C-alpha positions as MATLAB code, in Angstrom:
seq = 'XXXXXXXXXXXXXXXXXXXXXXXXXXXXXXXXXXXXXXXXXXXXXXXXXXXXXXXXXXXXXXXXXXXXXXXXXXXXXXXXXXXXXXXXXXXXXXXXXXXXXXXXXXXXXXXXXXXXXXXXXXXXXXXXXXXXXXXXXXXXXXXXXXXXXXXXXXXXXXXXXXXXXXXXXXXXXXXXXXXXXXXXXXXXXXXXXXXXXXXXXXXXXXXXXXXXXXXXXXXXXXXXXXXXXXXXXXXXXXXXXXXXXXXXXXXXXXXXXXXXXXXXXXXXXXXXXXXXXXXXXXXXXXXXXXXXXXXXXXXXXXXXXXXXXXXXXXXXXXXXXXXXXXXXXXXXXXXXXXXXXXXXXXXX';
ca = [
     110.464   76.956   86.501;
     108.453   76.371   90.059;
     107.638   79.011   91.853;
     107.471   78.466   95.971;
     107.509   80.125   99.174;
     107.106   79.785  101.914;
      81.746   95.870  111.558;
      85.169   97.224  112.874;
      86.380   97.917  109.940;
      84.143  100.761  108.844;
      86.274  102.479  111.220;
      89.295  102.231  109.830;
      88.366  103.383  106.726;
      89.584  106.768  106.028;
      87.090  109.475  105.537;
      85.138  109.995  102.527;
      85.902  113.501  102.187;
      88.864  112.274  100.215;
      88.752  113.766   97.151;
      92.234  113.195   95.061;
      94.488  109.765   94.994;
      97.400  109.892   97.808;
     100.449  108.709   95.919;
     101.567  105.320   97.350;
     105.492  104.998   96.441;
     106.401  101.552   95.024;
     108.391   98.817   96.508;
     110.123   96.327   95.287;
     110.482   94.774   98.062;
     106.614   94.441  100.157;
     107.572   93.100  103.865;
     104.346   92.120  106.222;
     104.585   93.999  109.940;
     106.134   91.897  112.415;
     103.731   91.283  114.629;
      99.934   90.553  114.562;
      96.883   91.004  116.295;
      94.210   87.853  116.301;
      92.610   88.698  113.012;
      88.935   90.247  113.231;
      86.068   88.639  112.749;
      84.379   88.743  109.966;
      85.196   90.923  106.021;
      82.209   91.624  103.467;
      83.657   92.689   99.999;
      82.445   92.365   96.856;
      84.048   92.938   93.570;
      83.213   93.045   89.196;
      85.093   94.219   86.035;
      84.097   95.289   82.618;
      81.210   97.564   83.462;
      80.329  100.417   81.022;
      77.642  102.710   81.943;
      74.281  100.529   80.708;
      71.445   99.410   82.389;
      72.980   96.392   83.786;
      76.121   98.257   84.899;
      73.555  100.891   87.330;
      71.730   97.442   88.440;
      75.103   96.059   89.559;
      76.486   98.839   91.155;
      73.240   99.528   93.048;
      73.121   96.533   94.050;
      76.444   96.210   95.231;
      75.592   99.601   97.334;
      72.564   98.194   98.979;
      75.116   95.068  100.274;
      76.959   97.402  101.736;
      80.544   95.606  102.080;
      83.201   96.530  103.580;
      84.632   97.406  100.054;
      84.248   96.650   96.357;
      86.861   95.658   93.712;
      87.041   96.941   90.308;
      88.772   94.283   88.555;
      89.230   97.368   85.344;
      87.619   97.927   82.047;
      85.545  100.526   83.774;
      83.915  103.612   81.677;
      84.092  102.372   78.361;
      83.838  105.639   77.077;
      86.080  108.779   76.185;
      89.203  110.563   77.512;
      88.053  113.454   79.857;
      84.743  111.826   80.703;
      86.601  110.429   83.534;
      84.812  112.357   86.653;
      81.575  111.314   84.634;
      82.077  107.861   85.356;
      82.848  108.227   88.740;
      79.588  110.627   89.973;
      77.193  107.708   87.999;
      79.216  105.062   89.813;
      78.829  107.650   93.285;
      75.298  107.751   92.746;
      74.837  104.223   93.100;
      77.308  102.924   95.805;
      77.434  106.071   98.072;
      80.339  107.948   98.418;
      81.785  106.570  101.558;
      82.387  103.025  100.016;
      85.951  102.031   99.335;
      85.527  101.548   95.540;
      89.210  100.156   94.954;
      90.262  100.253   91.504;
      92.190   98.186   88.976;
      92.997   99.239   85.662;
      91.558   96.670   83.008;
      92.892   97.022   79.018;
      90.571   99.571   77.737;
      91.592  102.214   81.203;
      95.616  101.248   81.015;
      96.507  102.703   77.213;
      93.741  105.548   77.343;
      92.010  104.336   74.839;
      88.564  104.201   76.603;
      90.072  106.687   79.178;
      93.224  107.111   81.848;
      93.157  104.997   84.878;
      94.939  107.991   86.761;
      92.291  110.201   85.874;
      89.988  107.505   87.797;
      91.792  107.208   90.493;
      91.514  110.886   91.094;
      87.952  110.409   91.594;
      88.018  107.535   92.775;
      90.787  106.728   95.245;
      92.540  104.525   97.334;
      90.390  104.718  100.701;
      91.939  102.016  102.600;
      94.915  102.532  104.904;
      98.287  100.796  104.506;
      98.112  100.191  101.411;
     101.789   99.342   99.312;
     102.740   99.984   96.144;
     101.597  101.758   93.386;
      97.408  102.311   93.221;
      95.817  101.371   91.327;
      98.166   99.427   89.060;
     100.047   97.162   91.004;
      99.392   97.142   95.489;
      98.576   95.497   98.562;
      96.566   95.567  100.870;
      95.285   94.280  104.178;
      91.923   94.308  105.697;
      91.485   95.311  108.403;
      94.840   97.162  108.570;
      95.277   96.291  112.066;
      93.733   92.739  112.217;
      93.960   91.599  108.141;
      91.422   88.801  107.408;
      92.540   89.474  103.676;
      95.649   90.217  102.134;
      94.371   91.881   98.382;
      97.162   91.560   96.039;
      96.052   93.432   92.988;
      98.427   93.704   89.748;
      98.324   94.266   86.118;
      99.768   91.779   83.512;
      99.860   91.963   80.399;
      98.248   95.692   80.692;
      99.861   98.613   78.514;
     100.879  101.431   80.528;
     102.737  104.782   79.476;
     105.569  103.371   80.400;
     104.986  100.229   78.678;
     103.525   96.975   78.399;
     104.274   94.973   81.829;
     105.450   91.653   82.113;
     105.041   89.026   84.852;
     107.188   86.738   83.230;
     110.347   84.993   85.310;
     113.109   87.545   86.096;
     110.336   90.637   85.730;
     110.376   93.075   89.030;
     106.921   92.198   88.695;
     106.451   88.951   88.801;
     108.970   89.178   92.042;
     106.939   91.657   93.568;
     104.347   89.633   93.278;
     106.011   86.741   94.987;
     106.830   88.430   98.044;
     103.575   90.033   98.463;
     101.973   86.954   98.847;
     105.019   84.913  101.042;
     105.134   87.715  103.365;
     101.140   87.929  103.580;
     101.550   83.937  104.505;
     104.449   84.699  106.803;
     102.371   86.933  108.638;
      99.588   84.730  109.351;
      97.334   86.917  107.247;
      94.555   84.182  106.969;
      93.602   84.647  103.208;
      95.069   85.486  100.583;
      93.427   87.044   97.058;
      94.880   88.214   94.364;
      92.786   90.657   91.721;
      94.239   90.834   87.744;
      91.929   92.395   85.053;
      92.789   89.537   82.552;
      92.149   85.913   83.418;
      94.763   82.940   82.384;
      92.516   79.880   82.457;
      89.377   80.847   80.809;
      86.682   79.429   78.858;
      86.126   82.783   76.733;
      87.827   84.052   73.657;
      90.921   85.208   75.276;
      93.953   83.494   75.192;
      96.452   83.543   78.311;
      98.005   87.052   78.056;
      99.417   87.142   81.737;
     101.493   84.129   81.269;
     101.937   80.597   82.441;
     104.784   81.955   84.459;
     102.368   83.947   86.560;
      99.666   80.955   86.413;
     102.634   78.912   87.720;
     103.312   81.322   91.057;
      99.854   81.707   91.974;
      99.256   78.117   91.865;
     102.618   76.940   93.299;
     101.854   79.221   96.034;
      98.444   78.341   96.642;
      96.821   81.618   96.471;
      93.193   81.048   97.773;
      91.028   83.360   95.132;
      91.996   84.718   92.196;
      89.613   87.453   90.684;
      89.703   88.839   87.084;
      87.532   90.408   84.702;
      88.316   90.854   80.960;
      86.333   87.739   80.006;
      82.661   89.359   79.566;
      81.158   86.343   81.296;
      81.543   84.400   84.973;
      83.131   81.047   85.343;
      84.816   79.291   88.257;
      87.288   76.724   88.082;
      87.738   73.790   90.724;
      90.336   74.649   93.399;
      94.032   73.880   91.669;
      97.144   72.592   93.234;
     100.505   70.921   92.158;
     101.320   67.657   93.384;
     101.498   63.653   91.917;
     101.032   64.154   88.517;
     100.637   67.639   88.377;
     104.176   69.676   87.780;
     101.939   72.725   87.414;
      98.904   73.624   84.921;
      99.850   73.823   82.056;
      97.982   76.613   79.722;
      95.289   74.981   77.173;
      95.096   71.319   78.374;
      93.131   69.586   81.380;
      95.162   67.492   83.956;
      92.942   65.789   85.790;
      95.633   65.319   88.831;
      95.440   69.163   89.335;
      92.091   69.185   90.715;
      92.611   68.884   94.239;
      88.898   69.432   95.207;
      85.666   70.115   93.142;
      82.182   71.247   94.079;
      81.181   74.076   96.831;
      83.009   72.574   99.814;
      86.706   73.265   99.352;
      89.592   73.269  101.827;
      91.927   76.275  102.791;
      95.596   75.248  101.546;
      94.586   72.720   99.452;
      94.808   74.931   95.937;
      93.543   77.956   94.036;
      90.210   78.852   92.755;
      90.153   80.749   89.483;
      86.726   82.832   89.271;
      86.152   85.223   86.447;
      83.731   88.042   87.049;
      83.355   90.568   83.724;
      79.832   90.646   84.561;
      79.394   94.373   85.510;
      77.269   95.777   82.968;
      79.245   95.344   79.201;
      77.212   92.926   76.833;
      77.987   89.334   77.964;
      79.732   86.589   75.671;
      79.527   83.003   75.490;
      81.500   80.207   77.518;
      82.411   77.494   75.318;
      82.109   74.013   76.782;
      84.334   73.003   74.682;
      87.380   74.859   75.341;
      90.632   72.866   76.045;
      90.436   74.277   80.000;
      86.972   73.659   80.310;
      87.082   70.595   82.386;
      88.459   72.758   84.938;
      85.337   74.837   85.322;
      82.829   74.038   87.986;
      81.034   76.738   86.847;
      79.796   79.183   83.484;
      77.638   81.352   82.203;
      76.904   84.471   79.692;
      75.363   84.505   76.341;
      73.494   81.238   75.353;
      74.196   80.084   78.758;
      71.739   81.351   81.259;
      73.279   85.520   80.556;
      73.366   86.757   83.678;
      74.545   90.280   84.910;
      76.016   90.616   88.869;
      78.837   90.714   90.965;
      80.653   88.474   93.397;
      79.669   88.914   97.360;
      82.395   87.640   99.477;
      81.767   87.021  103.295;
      85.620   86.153  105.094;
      86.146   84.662  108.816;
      89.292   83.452  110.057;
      87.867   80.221  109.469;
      86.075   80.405  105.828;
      85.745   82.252  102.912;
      82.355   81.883  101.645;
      82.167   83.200   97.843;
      78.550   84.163   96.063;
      78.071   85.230   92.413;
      75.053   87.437   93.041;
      72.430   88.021   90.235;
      71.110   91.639   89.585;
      70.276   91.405   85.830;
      69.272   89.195   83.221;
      69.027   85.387   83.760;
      68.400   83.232   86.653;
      71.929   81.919   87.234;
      73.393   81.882   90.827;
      76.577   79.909   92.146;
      78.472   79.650   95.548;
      81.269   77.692   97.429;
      83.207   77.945  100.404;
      86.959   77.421  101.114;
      86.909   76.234  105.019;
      89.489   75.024  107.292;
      89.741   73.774  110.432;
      90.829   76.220  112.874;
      92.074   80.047  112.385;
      95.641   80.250  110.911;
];
C-alpha cells in the first residue's frame, strides 16, 4: 500500500520553573494553523538516545549543554536503571544541561514497559517545555519551532513500544499510523519548511535489530518525503543516503538494497528529493558494532561503534529556511565525525 499526501526562540520557551508535565490531550486528528508568519531564521537542536548514566553519558550531555540549542531530543532508552530512581536521572541529566533547556523526551523500550523505569515518571521531571505542542507527551506529539514562525515541525512517535495500554502499532488501518500521516501533510500544508520525525527504534539499520516499526511506517515516511528521521535503539550511529520512491523504486523494501532508491548520496543533498535515515544511540550505553555486511548496508553513507572507530556524541542540528545542516558531534571515545546538509533553493 503507498502512502501519499500532499535567538528568538529562547523567548518562547516557557519558563523553567516548570516543575510537573502539563497533560497535552490527544488528537486524532492534528490540523496546522491557518495562517503563517515568514518562518524565523535560524533553529539549533540537538538530539541522542540510549544514554544510561556512565561516563560517556555525563560527557554527552555536558556537551550538549555547553552547545546550548534551542532544545535537545531524547530519542528514549534513558536511565537504564530502576523504578523510582526516576527524579535521579533527571537532577544528573539537570546538572549537566541546565535546567532551562527544553530536554524533550521520547520513551525508548527499556522507559515504555517499566522495566528500566516509567516514562511518565520522567516526564514529571522532565517536561514538555515547548508551547503548542499536540498530542500526547512524550509518547506520541508534535511540535513546531518556533511556535509562531516553525522552521521545524518535530513529529515524535512510538512504534513498536509497549505501553500499559499495550503494544502500539503503526501498521495500515492503526490510529497511529494515521495520526502520523496527517501530522506530517498538514506540517507540509502549512509551509512549515522542515519536517523531522523522532522514533526510538530505527527500521533500516545496520545493527542487530530487525525492523520492529514496520515497513508500513518505512513506507509513509518515505512516500512522504520526510526530511530527517532520528532514532536511537541501535547502540551505534549510521546515516543512510537520502531515500525516495520513483523509476524503479515502488518503495524500500525492508532487508534488500535498491539501488534506484537512492536519490542523492554524499553531504550535499536536496530538500524534497527523499529521506535521510540517521541513527543516533550514542548517548552514553556501551556501543555495538555496524556490520558492513548487512543486507541494508549499501544504503549507509555512514557507521560507526565498536570495531569501527567507537565513538560516543550526539547530533547538532543548525535549521534555516533554506538548509538543514546535520553534525554528529564527538564527545567520547574515537575520532569519528560526519556531516551533510539538505539545501534548497529558496525558502518554502
Amino acid at each position: 500500500m503507498r502512502w501519499r499526501g500532499g535567538s528568538a526562540l529562547v523567548g518562547a520557551l516557557l519558563l523553567s520553573g516548570v516543575a510537573a508535565c502539563v497533560a497535552v490531550p490527544q488528537t486524532d486528528d492534528p490540523v496546522a494553523p491557518a495562517t503563517r508568519t515568514p518562518p524565523a531564521e535560524r533553529l539549533h537542536f540537538t538530539a541522542a538516545g540510549d544514554y544510561g548514566s556512565t561516563a560517556a553519558t555525563s560527557s554527552v550531555l555536558t556537551a550538549v549543554g555547553a552547545s546550548k540549542p534551542d532544545l535537545h531530543l531524547a530519542l528514549g532508552d534513558l536511565s537504564y536503571g530502576r523504578v523510582g530512581e526516576e527524579q535521579q536521572w533527571c537532577r544528573f541529566v539537570t546538572d549537566r544541561v541546565g535546567t532551562d533547556l527544553p530536554f524533550q523526551l521520547l520513551p525508548g523500550n527499556h522507559d515504555s514497559d517499566g522495566s528500566n523505569g516509567n516514562i511518565a515518571d520522567f516526564a514529571a521531571c522532565l517536561p514538555n517545555r515547548l508551547p503548542g505542542l499536540v498530542g500526547d507527551y512524550p509518547r506520541e506529539y508534535y511540535v513546531d519551532v518556533p511556535s509562531s514562525a516553525p522552521l521545524v515541525r518535530f513529529v515524535m512517535i512510538s512504534p513498536a513500544l509497549t505501553f500499559p495500554d499495550g503494544t502500539w502499532s503503526y501498521a495500515a488501518g492503526s490510529s497511529h499510523l494515521a495520526w502520523t500521516s496527517k501530522a506530517i501533510e498538514s506540517a507540509r500544508s502549512a509551509g512549515v519548511p522542515w519536517v523531522v520525525v523522532g522514533m526510538h527504534k530505527p527500521c533500516l539499520t545496520t545493527g542487530v535489530h530487525a525492523c520492529d516499526v514496520g515497513a508500513d511506517l518505512l513506507d509513509l515516511l518515505v512516500s512522504e518525503r520526510v526530511d530527517l528521521v532520528l532514532s536511537g535503539h541501535e547502540h551505534l550511529y549510521e546515516r543512510t543516503a537520502q531515500l525516495a520512491e520513483g523509476p524503479g523504486c515502488a518503495g524500500v523494501t525492508v532487508g534488500t538494497f535498491t539501488p534506484a532508491c537512492v536519490a542523492n548520496s554524499g553531504r550535499d543533498l536536496v530538500a524534497g528529493a527523499g529521506t535521510v535515515f540517521t541513527t543516533v544511540g550514542t548517548g552514553g550505553v556501551a556501543l555495538r558494532a555496524p556490520s558492513s555486511s548487512d543486507s541494508e548496508a549499501p544504503y549507509f553513507e555512514a557507521a560507526s561503534g565498536a570495531g569501527s572507530n567507537p565513538t560516543h556524541g550526539y547530533v547538532d542540528v543548525r535549521a534555516t529556511p533554506s538548509d538543514l545542516r546535520v553534525s554528529f558531534v564527538r564527545t567520547e571515545g574515537g575520532t569519528f565525525t560526519d556531516s551533510f546538509a539538505i539545501t534548497r533553493s529558496a525558502a518554502p
